[in-house]
Amino acid sequence: MMKKTLGIGMVGARYGARMHLANYRNLPPGLVEVRGVCSLTEESASAFARDAGISFSTTDLNRLLAREDIDIIDICTPPASHHEIAIKAAEAGKHLIMEKPLTGYFGEPGDPEPIGLRVPRAKMRAGARRNAEAVRDAVRANKVIFCYAENWVYAPPIVKMRRLIAASSGSILELRAEENHSGSNSVFSKEWKYMGGGALLRMGAHAVGACLYLKQWEGEQRRGKRILPVSVMADTADLIHTEASDRARKAQAHQWISSDPTDVENWANVVIRFDDGSRATVLVSDVGLGGLNTRVTAYMTDGLIKANMTANDVIETYAVDPATFASENFTEKLETKAGWNRPSCDEDWFRGFSTEIADFIQAIGERREPLAGIDLAVDCVNVIYAAYQSAEEGRTIQL
């Protein structure tokens, strides 16, 4: 008996939505069909619909949710709208795919502007937790599947790392996770009220998510229950607006870094303590040149495993003229194609995007939890906002 083709409604029509669309198209025929798109403006919705070859576009979310031929809502909007869209979609009985992060704190009536410089992080943490729990409650109450688009969980290097951990008899003593590049492409990334934070939330969600996932998985394998985070200590900064950066600006030696935040951080360092005594160290930066750099290292009692999701040397190039390979993609955020470079041979696969989409569709079809689901999404918000409070108050925050 042939399974039903799952209908997808996209919410958002820019970079994330187009990336998801490309990976839906890589699935076997007949599994899914993108049947509609909703965006803030008719222009962006129509452009996405035209490029995707779909007939329905709208600026009204309720019209998309009312369509009976749409089974899944894929949320690729800025984080400030995530939780409200997710709750409405769950209440409409739609399964959910959501780009990270799940949610955050985006301000309340009476908050002084800019909120990232003037609202206490303890208040933000409480608000972010309320938003996250409201989504989880809606997902469970309406019995829909929530798929959290944390691609690091699905990246082949992390999958292999998990298998290597399983093959050993040892334990993870420390995880070190890192992501660096020279600044976000998003116009929303500069302001807390749109993003819910800076590099720590936007990029650190990957690194924190991978560390939480690996420790939870290790606990289930080793002791039959998850290993959970119990405290967080952190430091954050806006390194582009410092005396060091001012000197570089005067010397015209800063133009390659696009990061220019209004009230968010572009650098963060976080230490997570787990209930088995182990640690995870997360370092993220929006001021790192050299293209996207992502990696996780597992320091174990009987071995060491390094997982590099970018900067691999499977292919190496050299060019004097940066235009030599201009028409071919190398890797995200790379400033120049001159000199020596290491282009990714299949970035969507190697970084886990294609695998996560395949698992999400299979999970929804089978009515099971995906590898990355609602609990991981909520845990990431809780840890990251505890880190924000730690950085502001200069102390360890208990979870």
mmCIF file of C-alpha atoms in Angstrom:
data_model
loop_
_atom_site.group_PDB
_atom_site.id
_atom_site.type_symbol
_atom_site.label_atom_id
_atom_site.label_comp_id
_atom_site.label_asym_id
_atom_site.label_seq_id
_atom_site.Cartn_x
_atom_site.Cartn_y
_atom_site.Cartn_z
ATOM 1 C CA MET A 1 0.000 0.000 0.000
ATOM 2 C CA MET A 2 1.413 3.377 -1.026
ATOM 3 C CA LYS A 3 2.033 5.830 1.810
ATOM 4 C CA LYS A 4 0.464 9.271 1.745
ATOM 5 C CA THR A 5 2.576 12.109 0.369
ATOM 6 C CA LEU A 6 3.140 14.575 3.214
ATOM 7 C CA GLY A 7 2.211 18.160 2.401
ATOM 8 C CA ILE A 8 4.534 20.889 3.661
ATOM 9 C CA GLY A 9 3.804 24.540 4.330
ATOM 10 C CA MET A 10 6.852 26.798 4.582
ATOM 11 C CA VAL A 11 6.786 29.773 6.948
ATOM 12 C CA GLY A 12 9.618 32.076 5.928
ATOM 13 C CA ALA A 13 11.002 32.520 2.440
ATOM 14 C CA ARG A 14 14.663 33.383 2.731
ATOM 15 C CA TYR A 15 17.938 31.522 3.309
ATOM 16 C CA GLY A 16 16.738 28.847 5.739
ATOM 17 C CA ALA A 17 13.572 28.085 3.784
ATOM 18 C CA ARG A 18 15.474 27.760 0.524
ATOM 19 C CA MET A 19 18.013 25.436 2.151
ATOM 20 C CA HIS A 20 15.205 23.215 3.477
ATOM 21 C CA LEU A 21 13.524 23.256 0.064
ATOM 22 C CA ALA A 22 16.717 22.062 -1.625
ATOM 23 C CA ASN A 23 16.929 19.120 0.776
ATOM 24 C CA TYR A 24 13.254 18.190 0.361
ATOM 25 C CA ARG A 25 13.992 17.884 -3.345
ATOM 26 C CA ASN A 26 16.739 15.353 -2.585
ATOM 27 C CA LEU A 27 14.240 12.956 -0.972
ATOM 28 C CA PRO A 28 12.806 10.008 -2.922
ATOM 29 C CA PRO A 29 9.827 11.039 -5.101
ATOM 30 C CA GLY A 30 6.413 10.846 -3.495
ATOM 31 C CA LEU A 31 7.453 11.362 0.136
ATOM 32 C CA VAL A 32 6.748 15.093 0.407
ATOM 33 C CA GLU A 33 5.359 18.005 -1.554
ATOM 34 C CA VAL A 34 5.803 21.676 -0.650
ATOM 35 C CA ARG A 35 2.287 23.029 -1.119
ATOM 36 C CA GLY A 36 2.400 26.551 0.244
ATOM 37 C CA VAL A 37 4.513 29.354 1.643
ATOM 38 C CA CYS A 38 3.781 32.174 4.083
ATOM 39 C CA SER A 39 6.021 35.219 4.451
ATOM 40 C CA LEU A 40 5.799 38.708 5.922
ATOM 41 C CA THR A 41 5.622 40.342 2.491
ATOM 42 C CA GLU A 42 3.759 39.315 -0.648
ATOM 43 C CA GLU A 43 6.924 39.996 -2.631
ATOM 44 C CA SER A 44 9.056 37.447 -0.767
ATOM 45 C CA ALA A 45 6.240 34.880 -0.599
ATOM 46 C CA SER A 46 5.559 35.155 -4.331
ATOM 47 C CA ALA A 47 9.247 34.967 -5.216
ATOM 48 C CA PHE A 48 9.692 31.775 -3.182
ATOM 49 C CA ALA A 49 6.537 30.230 -4.656
ATOM 50 C CA ARG A 50 7.650 31.072 -8.185
ATOM 51 C CA ASP A 51 11.139 29.627 -7.673
ATOM 52 C CA ALA A 52 9.778 26.521 -5.925
ATOM 53 C CA GLY A 53 7.048 25.907 -8.472
ATOM 54 C CA ILE A 54 4.214 25.999 -5.929
ATOM 55 C CA SER A 55 0.853 27.641 -6.522
ATOM 56 C CA PHE A 56 -0.062 28.934 -3.063
ATOM 57 C CA SER A 57 1.566 31.888 -1.305
ATOM 58 C CA THR A 58 0.225 34.153 1.410
ATOM 59 C CA THR A 59 1.111 36.647 4.111
ATOM 60 C CA ASP A 60 -1.636 35.237 6.391
ATOM 61 C CA LEU A 61 -0.486 32.294 8.537
ATOM 62 C CA ASN A 62 -4.085 31.304 9.283
ATOM 63 C CA ARG A 63 -4.718 30.655 5.576
ATOM 64 C CA LEU A 64 -1.742 28.284 5.453
ATOM 65 C CA LEU A 65 -2.825 26.482 8.635
ATOM 66 C CA ALA A 66 -6.389 26.088 7.333
ATOM 67 C CA ARG A 67 -5.286 23.986 4.370
ATOM 68 C CA GLU A 68 -6.166 20.335 4.930
ATOM 69 C CA ASP A 69 -3.563 19.142 2.404
ATOM 70 C CA ILE A 70 -0.720 20.534 4.553
ATOM 71 C CA ASP A 71 0.492 18.138 7.237
ATOM 72 C CA ILE A 72 3.750 19.841 8.289
ATOM 73 C CA ILE A 73 4.625 23.453 9.026
ATOM 74 C CA ASP A 74 8.321 24.207 8.476
ATOM 75 C CA ILE A 75 9.302 27.335 10.442
ATOM 76 C CA CYS A 76 12.269 29.231 8.962
ATOM 77 C CA THR A 77 11.544 32.718 10.299
ATOM 78 C CA PRO A 78 13.638 34.891 12.654
ATOM 79 C CA PRO A 79 13.527 33.464 16.215
ATOM 80 C CA ALA A 80 11.236 36.169 17.652
ATOM 81 C CA SER A 81 8.255 34.615 15.873
ATOM 82 C CA HIS A 82 9.135 30.934 16.445
ATOM 83 C CA HIS A 83 7.147 30.144 19.569
ATOM 84 C CA GLU A 84 3.939 31.879 18.507
ATOM 85 C CA ILE A 85 3.924 30.209 15.071
ATOM 86 C CA ALA A 86 4.733 26.820 16.602
ATOM 87 C CA ILE A 87 1.909 27.029 19.134
ATOM 88 C CA LYS A 88 -0.664 28.051 16.496
ATOM 89 C CA ALA A 89 0.509 25.309 14.142
ATOM 90 C CA ALA A 90 0.391 22.637 16.883
ATOM 91 C CA GLU A 91 -3.108 23.734 17.859
ATOM 92 C CA ALA A 92 -4.085 23.344 14.189
ATOM 93 C CA GLY A 93 -2.859 19.750 14.344
ATOM 94 C CA LYS A 94 0.200 20.305 12.150
ATOM 95 C CA HIS A 95 3.516 18.565 12.730
ATOM 96 C CA LEU A 96 6.446 20.927 13.122
ATOM 97 C CA ILE A 97 9.915 21.366 11.691
ATOM 98 C CA MET A 98 11.708 24.372 13.187
ATOM 99 C CA GLU A 99 15.050 25.979 12.555
ATOM 100 C CA LYS A 100 17.123 26.586 15.672
ATOM 101 C CA PRO A 101 16.874 28.148 18.174
ATOM 102 C CA LEU A 102 13.484 27.136 19.536
ATOM 103 C CA THR A 103 12.819 30.538 21.076
ATOM 104 C CA GLY A 104 14.292 33.172 23.390
ATOM 105 C CA TYR A 105 13.447 36.470 25.067
ATOM 106 C CA PHE A 106 12.445 39.298 22.722
ATOM 107 C CA GLY A 107 11.124 41.967 25.025
ATOM 108 C CA GLU A 108 7.887 42.871 26.771
ATOM 109 C CA PRO A 109 5.848 46.090 27.022
ATOM 110 C CA GLY A 110 7.782 48.565 29.137
ATOM 111 C CA ASP A 111 11.216 47.116 28.408
ATOM 112 C CA PRO A 112 13.752 49.890 27.757
ATOM 113 C CA GLU A 113 15.431 49.892 24.341
ATOM 114 C CA PRO A 114 17.812 48.461 23.321
ATOM 115 C CA ILE A 115 16.773 45.510 25.447
ATOM 116 C CA GLY A 116 20.083 43.673 25.094
ATOM 117 C CA LEU A 117 21.857 46.448 26.987
ATOM 118 C CA ARG A 118 19.163 47.262 29.552
ATOM 119 C CA VAL A 119 17.063 44.234 30.496
ATOM 120 C CA PRO A 120 18.467 41.980 33.255
ATOM 121 C CA ARG A 121 19.413 38.523 32.045
ATOM 122 C CA ALA A 122 17.529 36.859 34.929
ATOM 123 C CA LYS A 123 14.305 38.367 33.574
ATOM 124 C CA MET A 124 15.243 37.266 30.069
ATOM 125 C CA ARG A 125 15.958 33.742 31.275
ATOM 126 C CA ALA A 126 12.548 33.453 32.923
ATOM 127 C CA GLY A 127 10.809 34.744 29.798
ATOM 128 C CA ALA A 128 12.716 32.449 27.457
ATOM 129 C CA ARG A 129 11.878 29.441 29.621
ATOM 130 C CA ARG A 130 8.172 30.367 29.582
ATOM 131 C CA ASN A 131 8.199 30.589 25.791
ATOM 132 C CA ALA A 132 10.020 27.249 25.448
ATOM 133 C CA GLU A 133 7.719 25.426 27.844
ATOM 134 C CA ALA A 134 4.649 26.881 26.101
ATOM 135 C CA VAL A 135 5.788 25.308 22.833
ATOM 136 C CA ARG A 136 6.490 21.968 24.505
ATOM 137 C CA ASP A 137 3.062 22.020 26.196
ATOM 138 C CA ALA A 138 1.334 22.747 22.859
ATOM 139 C CA VAL A 139 3.249 19.959 21.096
ATOM 140 C CA ARG A 140 2.341 17.397 23.762
ATOM 141 C CA ALA A 141 -1.258 18.515 24.227
ATOM 142 C CA ASN A 142 -1.961 18.277 20.497
ATOM 143 C CA LYS A 143 0.076 15.067 19.989
ATOM 144 C CA VAL A 144 2.107 16.400 17.058
ATOM 145 C CA ILE A 145 5.703 15.570 16.150
ATOM 146 C CA PHE A 146 8.242 18.359 16.728
ATOM 147 C CA CYS A 147 11.446 18.210 14.687
ATOM 148 C CA TYR A 148 14.277 20.453 15.862
ATOM 149 C CA ALA A 149 16.560 21.350 12.956
ATOM 150 C CA GLU A 150 19.854 20.931 14.815
ATOM 151 C CA ASN A 151 22.004 19.733 11.942
ATOM 152 C CA TRP A 152 25.073 18.992 14.107
ATOM 153 C CA VAL A 153 23.231 16.012 15.612
ATOM 154 C CA TYR A 154 22.908 14.598 12.086
ATOM 155 C CA ALA A 155 26.307 15.581 10.663
ATOM 156 C CA PRO A 156 28.266 12.461 9.567
ATOM 157 C CA PRO A 157 31.315 13.386 11.731
ATOM 158 C CA ILE A 158 29.090 13.551 14.849
ATOM 159 C CA VAL A 159 27.292 10.336 13.867
ATOM 160 C CA LYS A 160 30.677 8.629 13.546
ATOM 161 C CA MET A 161 31.804 10.143 16.854
ATOM 162 C CA ARG A 162 28.749 8.620 18.540
ATOM 163 C CA ARG A 163 29.535 5.213 17.055
ATOM 164 C CA LEU A 164 33.163 5.449 18.200
ATOM 165 C CA ILE A 165 32.042 6.351 21.723
ATOM 166 C CA ALA A 166 29.736 3.330 21.686
ATOM 167 C CA ALA A 167 32.603 1.090 20.540
ATOM 168 C CA SER A 168 34.811 2.152 23.462
ATOM 169 C CA SER A 169 34.491 1.109 27.088
ATOM 170 C CA GLY A 170 35.405 4.557 28.375
ATOM 171 C CA SER A 171 33.534 7.697 29.349
ATOM 172 C CA ILE A 172 33.510 11.275 28.083
ATOM 173 C CA LEU A 173 35.369 13.529 30.500
ATOM 174 C CA GLU A 174 35.085 16.695 28.411
ATOM 175 C CA LEU A 175 33.483 17.872 25.191
ATOM 176 C CA ARG A 176 34.854 20.952 23.411
ATOM 177 C CA ALA A 177 32.619 22.461 20.735
ATOM 178 C CA GLU A 178 33.450 25.471 18.593
ATOM 179 C CA GLU A 179 31.944 27.565 15.807
ATOM 180 C CA ASN A 180 33.582 30.628 14.287
ATOM 181 C CA HIS A 181 33.006 32.838 11.269
ATOM 182 C CA SER A 182 33.129 36.526 10.349
ATOM 183 C CA GLY A 183 29.506 37.546 10.875
ATOM 184 C CA SER A 184 25.898 36.686 10.082
ATOM 185 C CA ASN A 185 24.201 37.433 6.760
ATOM 186 C CA SER A 186 20.926 38.206 8.545
ATOM 187 C CA VAL A 187 19.862 41.827 8.984
ATOM 188 C CA PHE A 188 18.025 40.692 12.137
ATOM 189 C CA SER A 189 21.189 39.367 13.814
ATOM 190 C CA LYS A 190 22.240 42.760 15.213
ATOM 191 C CA GLU A 191 19.320 43.256 17.603
ATOM 192 C CA TRP A 192 18.201 41.241 20.612
ATOM 193 C CA LYS A 193 14.499 41.939 20.027
ATOM 194 C CA TYR A 194 14.617 39.974 16.765
ATOM 195 C CA MET A 195 17.122 37.218 17.563
ATOM 196 C CA GLY A 196 16.858 36.726 21.318
ATOM 197 C CA GLY A 197 20.620 37.045 21.668
ATOM 198 C CA GLY A 198 23.799 37.112 19.650
ATOM 199 C CA ALA A 199 26.432 34.561 18.727
ATOM 200 C CA LEU A 200 25.735 32.409 21.787
ATOM 201 C CA LEU A 201 22.095 31.800 20.855
ATOM 202 C CA ARG A 202 22.405 31.926 17.074
ATOM 203 C CA MET A 203 25.626 29.876 16.747
ATOM 204 C CA GLY A 204 25.999 28.407 20.209
ATOM 205 C CA ALA A 205 22.697 26.570 19.806
ATOM 206 C CA HIS A 206 24.624 24.206 17.511
ATOM 207 C CA ALA A 207 27.521 23.595 19.866
ATOM 208 C CA VAL A 208 25.410 23.424 23.024
ATOM 209 C CA GLY A 209 22.892 21.168 21.278
ATOM 210 C CA ALA A 210 25.577 18.737 20.132
ATOM 211 C CA CYS A 211 27.144 18.538 23.613
ATOM 212 C CA LEU A 212 23.800 18.016 25.356
ATOM 213 C CA TYR A 213 22.810 15.391 22.804
ATOM 214 C CA LEU A 214 26.067 13.428 23.085
ATOM 215 C CA LYS A 215 25.996 13.400 26.901
ATOM 216 C CA GLN A 216 22.313 12.445 27.016
ATOM 217 C CA TRP A 217 22.966 9.646 24.535
ATOM 218 C CA GLU A 218 26.037 8.481 26.488
ATOM 219 C CA GLY A 219 23.958 8.312 29.663
ATOM 220 C CA GLU A 220 21.246 6.255 28.016
ATOM 221 C CA GLN A 221 23.863 3.807 26.733
ATOM 222 C CA ARG A 222 26.023 3.591 29.872
ATOM 223 C CA ARG A 223 23.580 3.884 32.769
ATOM 224 C CA GLY A 224 20.102 3.658 31.288
ATOM 225 C CA LYS A 225 19.189 7.313 31.849
ATOM 226 C CA ARG A 226 20.287 10.631 30.423
ATOM 227 C CA ILE A 227 23.270 12.583 31.701
ATOM 228 C CA LEU A 228 21.931 16.094 32.287
ATOM 229 C CA PRO A 229 23.490 19.550 32.693
ATOM 230 C CA VAL A 230 23.418 20.899 36.251
ATOM 231 C CA SER A 231 25.225 24.267 36.080
ATOM 232 C CA VAL A 232 26.647 26.833 33.668
ATOM 233 C CA MET A 233 29.464 29.389 33.849
ATOM 234 C CA ALA A 234 29.989 31.851 30.973
ATOM 235 C CA ASP A 235 31.555 35.010 29.584
ATOM 236 C CA THR A 236 30.230 37.016 26.628
ATOM 237 C CA ALA A 237 31.470 40.108 24.784
ATOM 238 C CA ASP A 238 31.058 42.412 21.810
ATOM 239 C CA LEU A 239 34.638 42.272 20.578
ATOM 240 C CA ILE A 240 34.112 44.464 17.524
ATOM 241 C CA HIS A 241 33.310 47.505 19.674
ATOM 242 C CA THR A 242 36.465 47.549 21.784
ATOM 243 C CA GLU A 243 39.663 49.569 21.931
ATOM 244 C CA ALA A 244 41.403 46.789 19.994
ATOM 245 C CA SER A 245 38.854 47.026 17.195
ATOM 246 C CA ASP A 246 38.961 50.836 17.181
ATOM 247 C CA ARG A 247 42.680 50.716 16.396
ATOM 248 C CA ALA A 248 42.011 48.313 13.527
ATOM 249 C CA ARG A 249 39.206 50.512 12.177
ATOM 250 C CA LYS A 250 41.481 53.533 12.051
ATOM 251 C CA ALA A 251 44.023 51.489 10.117
ATOM 252 C CA GLN A 252 41.327 50.194 7.709
ATOM 253 C CA ALA A 253 42.081 46.644 8.865
ATOM 254 C CA HIS A 254 38.603 45.574 9.923
ATOM 255 C CA GLN A 255 36.577 45.423 6.701
ATOM 256 C CA TRP A 256 36.512 41.631 6.372
ATOM 257 C CA ILE A 257 34.434 41.176 9.547
ATOM 258 C CA SER A 258 30.754 41.967 8.965
ATOM 259 C CA SER A 259 29.686 41.574 12.599
ATOM 260 C CA ASP A 260 28.435 44.952 13.882
ATOM 261 C CA PRO A 261 25.917 44.308 16.673
ATOM 262 C CA THR A 262 23.594 46.865 18.229
ATOM 263 C CA ASP A 263 22.929 45.143 21.575
ATOM 264 C CA VAL A 264 24.021 41.499 21.236
ATOM 265 C CA GLU A 265 27.303 39.670 21.807
ATOM 266 C CA ASN A 266 29.555 38.373 19.030
ATOM 267 C CA TRP A 267 31.753 36.178 21.237
ATOM 268 C CA ALA A 268 30.985 33.734 24.039
ATOM 269 C CA ASN A 269 32.707 31.066 26.105
ATOM 270 C CA VAL A 270 30.573 28.651 28.164
ATOM 271 C CA VAL A 271 31.416 25.815 30.552
ATOM 272 C CA ILE A 272 28.634 23.300 31.243
ATOM 273 C CA ARG A 273 28.849 20.894 34.196
ATOM 274 C CA PHE A 274 26.935 17.609 33.921
ATOM 275 C CA ASP A 275 25.499 15.446 36.683
ATOM 276 C CA ASP A 276 28.246 12.815 36.186
ATOM 277 C CA GLY A 277 30.934 15.424 36.904
ATOM 278 C CA SER A 278 32.037 15.818 33.268
ATOM 279 C CA ARG A 279 32.266 19.161 31.455
ATOM 280 C CA ALA A 280 31.536 20.702 28.080
ATOM 281 C CA THR A 281 33.286 23.836 26.838
ATOM 282 C CA VAL A 282 31.597 25.873 24.106
ATOM 283 C CA LEU A 283 33.352 28.694 22.230
ATOM 284 C CA VAL A 284 31.548 30.714 19.550
ATOM 285 C CA SER A 285 32.617 33.818 17.654
ATOM 286 C CA ASP A 286 31.228 36.123 14.979
ATOM 287 C CA VAL A 287 34.627 37.759 14.535
ATOM 288 C CA GLY A 288 36.672 34.821 13.203
ATOM 289 C CA LEU A 289 38.142 35.026 9.707
ATOM 290 C CA GLY A 290 38.894 32.030 7.504
ATOM 291 C CA GLY A 291 35.406 30.842 6.630
ATOM 292 C CA LEU A 292 33.055 28.737 8.707
ATOM 293 C CA ASN A 293 34.864 26.607 11.283
ATOM 294 C CA THR A 294 32.861 24.003 13.219
ATOM 295 C CA ARG A 295 34.214 21.162 15.339
ATOM 296 C CA VAL A 296 33.577 18.980 18.385
ATOM 297 C CA THR A 297 36.286 17.139 20.335
ATOM 298 C CA ALA A 298 35.554 14.353 22.818
ATOM 299 C CA TYR A 299 38.209 13.799 25.506
ATOM 300 C CA MET A 300 37.592 10.307 26.863
ATOM 301 C CA THR A 301 39.121 8.094 29.531
ATOM 302 C CA ASP A 302 40.411 5.740 26.824
ATOM 303 C CA GLY A 303 40.681 7.867 23.693
ATOM 304 C CA LEU A 304 40.210 11.172 21.903
ATOM 305 C CA ILE A 305 37.866 11.890 18.973
ATOM 306 C CA LYS A 306 37.877 15.040 16.818
ATOM 307 C CA ALA A 307 34.885 15.733 14.576
ATOM 308 C CA ASN A 308 35.467 18.473 11.992
ATOM 309 C CA MET A 309 32.333 19.447 10.085
ATOM 310 C CA THR A 310 34.164 22.106 8.066
ATOM 311 C CA ALA A 311 37.787 22.789 7.095
ATOM 312 C CA ASN A 312 38.346 19.244 5.848
ATOM 313 C CA ASP A 313 41.202 18.484 3.460
ATOM 314 C CA VAL A 314 39.341 16.047 1.190
ATOM 315 C CA ILE A 315 39.739 18.694 -1.537
ATOM 316 C CA GLU A 316 42.398 21.437 -1.541
ATOM 317 C CA THR A 317 42.774 24.319 -3.977
ATOM 318 C CA TYR A 318 45.256 27.066 -4.652
ATOM 319 C CA ALA A 319 44.602 30.219 -6.692
ATOM 320 C CA VAL A 320 46.436 33.501 -7.144
ATOM 321 C CA ASP A 321 43.316 35.209 -8.478
ATOM 322 C CA PRO A 322 40.255 34.888 -6.167
ATOM 323 C CA ALA A 323 38.053 34.829 -9.311
ATOM 324 C CA THR A 324 39.616 31.584 -10.572
ATOM 325 C CA PHE A 325 36.950 29.433 -8.892
ATOM 326 C CA ALA A 326 34.370 32.203 -8.493
ATOM 327 C CA SER A 327 31.363 30.276 -9.815
ATOM 328 C CA GLU A 328 31.766 27.251 -7.513
ATOM 329 C CA ASN A 329 30.735 27.135 -3.848
ATOM 330 C CA PHE A 330 33.579 26.489 -1.393
ATOM 331 C CA THR A 331 32.189 26.818 2.112
ATOM 332 C CA GLU A 332 29.972 29.237 4.013
ATOM 333 C CA LYS A 333 31.442 32.582 5.109
ATOM 334 C CA LEU A 334 34.767 32.210 3.271
ATOM 335 C CA GLU A 335 36.217 35.695 2.669
ATOM 336 C CA THR A 336 38.409 34.881 -0.355
ATOM 337 C CA LYS A 337 39.101 32.011 -2.745
ATOM 338 C CA ALA A 338 42.674 33.163 -3.253
ATOM 339 C CA GLY A 339 45.589 31.211 -1.786
ATOM 340 C CA TRP A 340 45.112 27.754 -0.288
ATOM 341 C CA ASN A 341 41.543 26.662 0.492
ATOM 342 C CA ARG A 342 39.586 23.540 1.385
ATOM 343 C CA PRO A 343 36.199 23.555 -0.349
ATOM 344 C CA SER A 344 33.501 21.249 0.980
ATOM 345 C CA CYS A 345 32.601 18.469 -1.463
ATOM 346 C CA ASP A 346 28.947 18.321 -0.299
ATOM 347 C CA GLU A 347 28.218 20.873 2.393
ATOM 348 C CA ASP A 348 24.553 19.998 2.962
ATOM 349 C CA TRP A 349 25.370 16.318 3.530
ATOM 350 C CA PHE A 350 28.592 16.804 5.493
ATOM 351 C CA ARG A 351 27.002 19.284 7.884
ATOM 352 C CA GLY A 352 23.904 17.145 8.399
ATOM 353 C CA PHE A 353 21.208 19.173 6.635
ATOM 354 C CA SER A 354 20.101 16.477 4.192
ATOM 355 C CA THR A 355 20.170 13.748 6.859
ATOM 356 C CA GLU A 356 18.086 15.744 9.330
ATOM 357 C CA ILE A 357 15.361 16.403 6.745
ATOM 358 C CA ALA A 358 15.252 12.690 5.869
ATOM 359 C CA ASP A 359 14.915 11.730 9.564
ATOM 360 C CA PHE A 360 12.203 14.339 10.146
ATOM 361 C CA ILE A 361 10.034 13.082 7.295
ATOM 362 C CA GLN A 362 10.546 9.472 8.321
ATOM 363 C CA ALA A 363 9.779 10.279 11.973
ATOM 364 C CA ILE A 364 6.546 12.064 11.068
ATOM 365 C CA GLY A 365 5.534 9.252 8.725
ATOM 366 C CA GLU A 366 6.192 6.663 11.461
ATOM 367 C CA ARG A 367 4.792 8.823 14.295
ATOM 368 C CA ARG A 368 7.999 8.588 16.320
ATOM 369 C CA GLU A 369 10.389 11.083 17.909
ATOM 370 C CA PRO A 370 13.226 12.301 15.654
ATOM 371 C CA LEU A 371 16.826 12.262 16.893
ATOM 372 C CA ALA A 372 16.510 15.991 17.585
ATOM 373 C CA GLY A 373 13.146 16.784 19.125
ATOM 374 C CA ILE A 374 11.342 19.131 21.473
ATOM 375 C CA ASP A 375 13.239 18.174 24.644
ATOM 376 C CA LEU A 376 16.644 18.953 23.122
ATOM 377 C CA ALA A 377 15.275 22.255 21.818
ATOM 378 C CA VAL A 378 13.996 23.271 25.275
ATOM 379 C CA ASP A 379 17.213 22.147 27.007
ATOM 380 C CA CYS A 380 19.290 24.316 24.659
ATOM 381 C CA VAL A 381 17.250 27.410 25.513
ATOM 382 C CA ASN A 382 17.574 26.714 29.245
ATOM 383 C CA VAL A 383 21.356 26.250 29.110
ATOM 384 C CA ILE A 384 22.016 29.242 26.848
ATOM 385 C CA TYR A 385 19.928 31.662 28.902
ATOM 386 C CA ALA A 386 21.548 30.419 32.096
ATOM 387 C CA ALA A 387 24.844 31.234 30.379
ATOM 388 C CA TYR A 388 23.623 34.767 29.625
ATOM 389 C CA GLN A 389 22.721 35.238 33.279
ATOM 390 C CA SER A 390 26.093 33.818 34.351
ATOM 391 C CA ALA A 391 27.991 36.208 32.093
ATOM 392 C CA GLU A 392 26.092 39.241 33.407
ATOM 393 C CA GLU A 393 26.257 38.306 37.102
ATOM 394 C CA GLY A 394 29.777 36.807 37.074
ATOM 395 C CA ARG A 395 28.793 33.589 38.837
ATOM 396 C CA THR A 396 27.902 29.972 38.206
ATOM 397 C CA ILE A 397 24.179 29.457 37.535
ATOM 398 C CA GLN A 398 22.511 26.273 38.744
ATOM 399 C CA LEU A 399 20.043 24.630 36.374
#
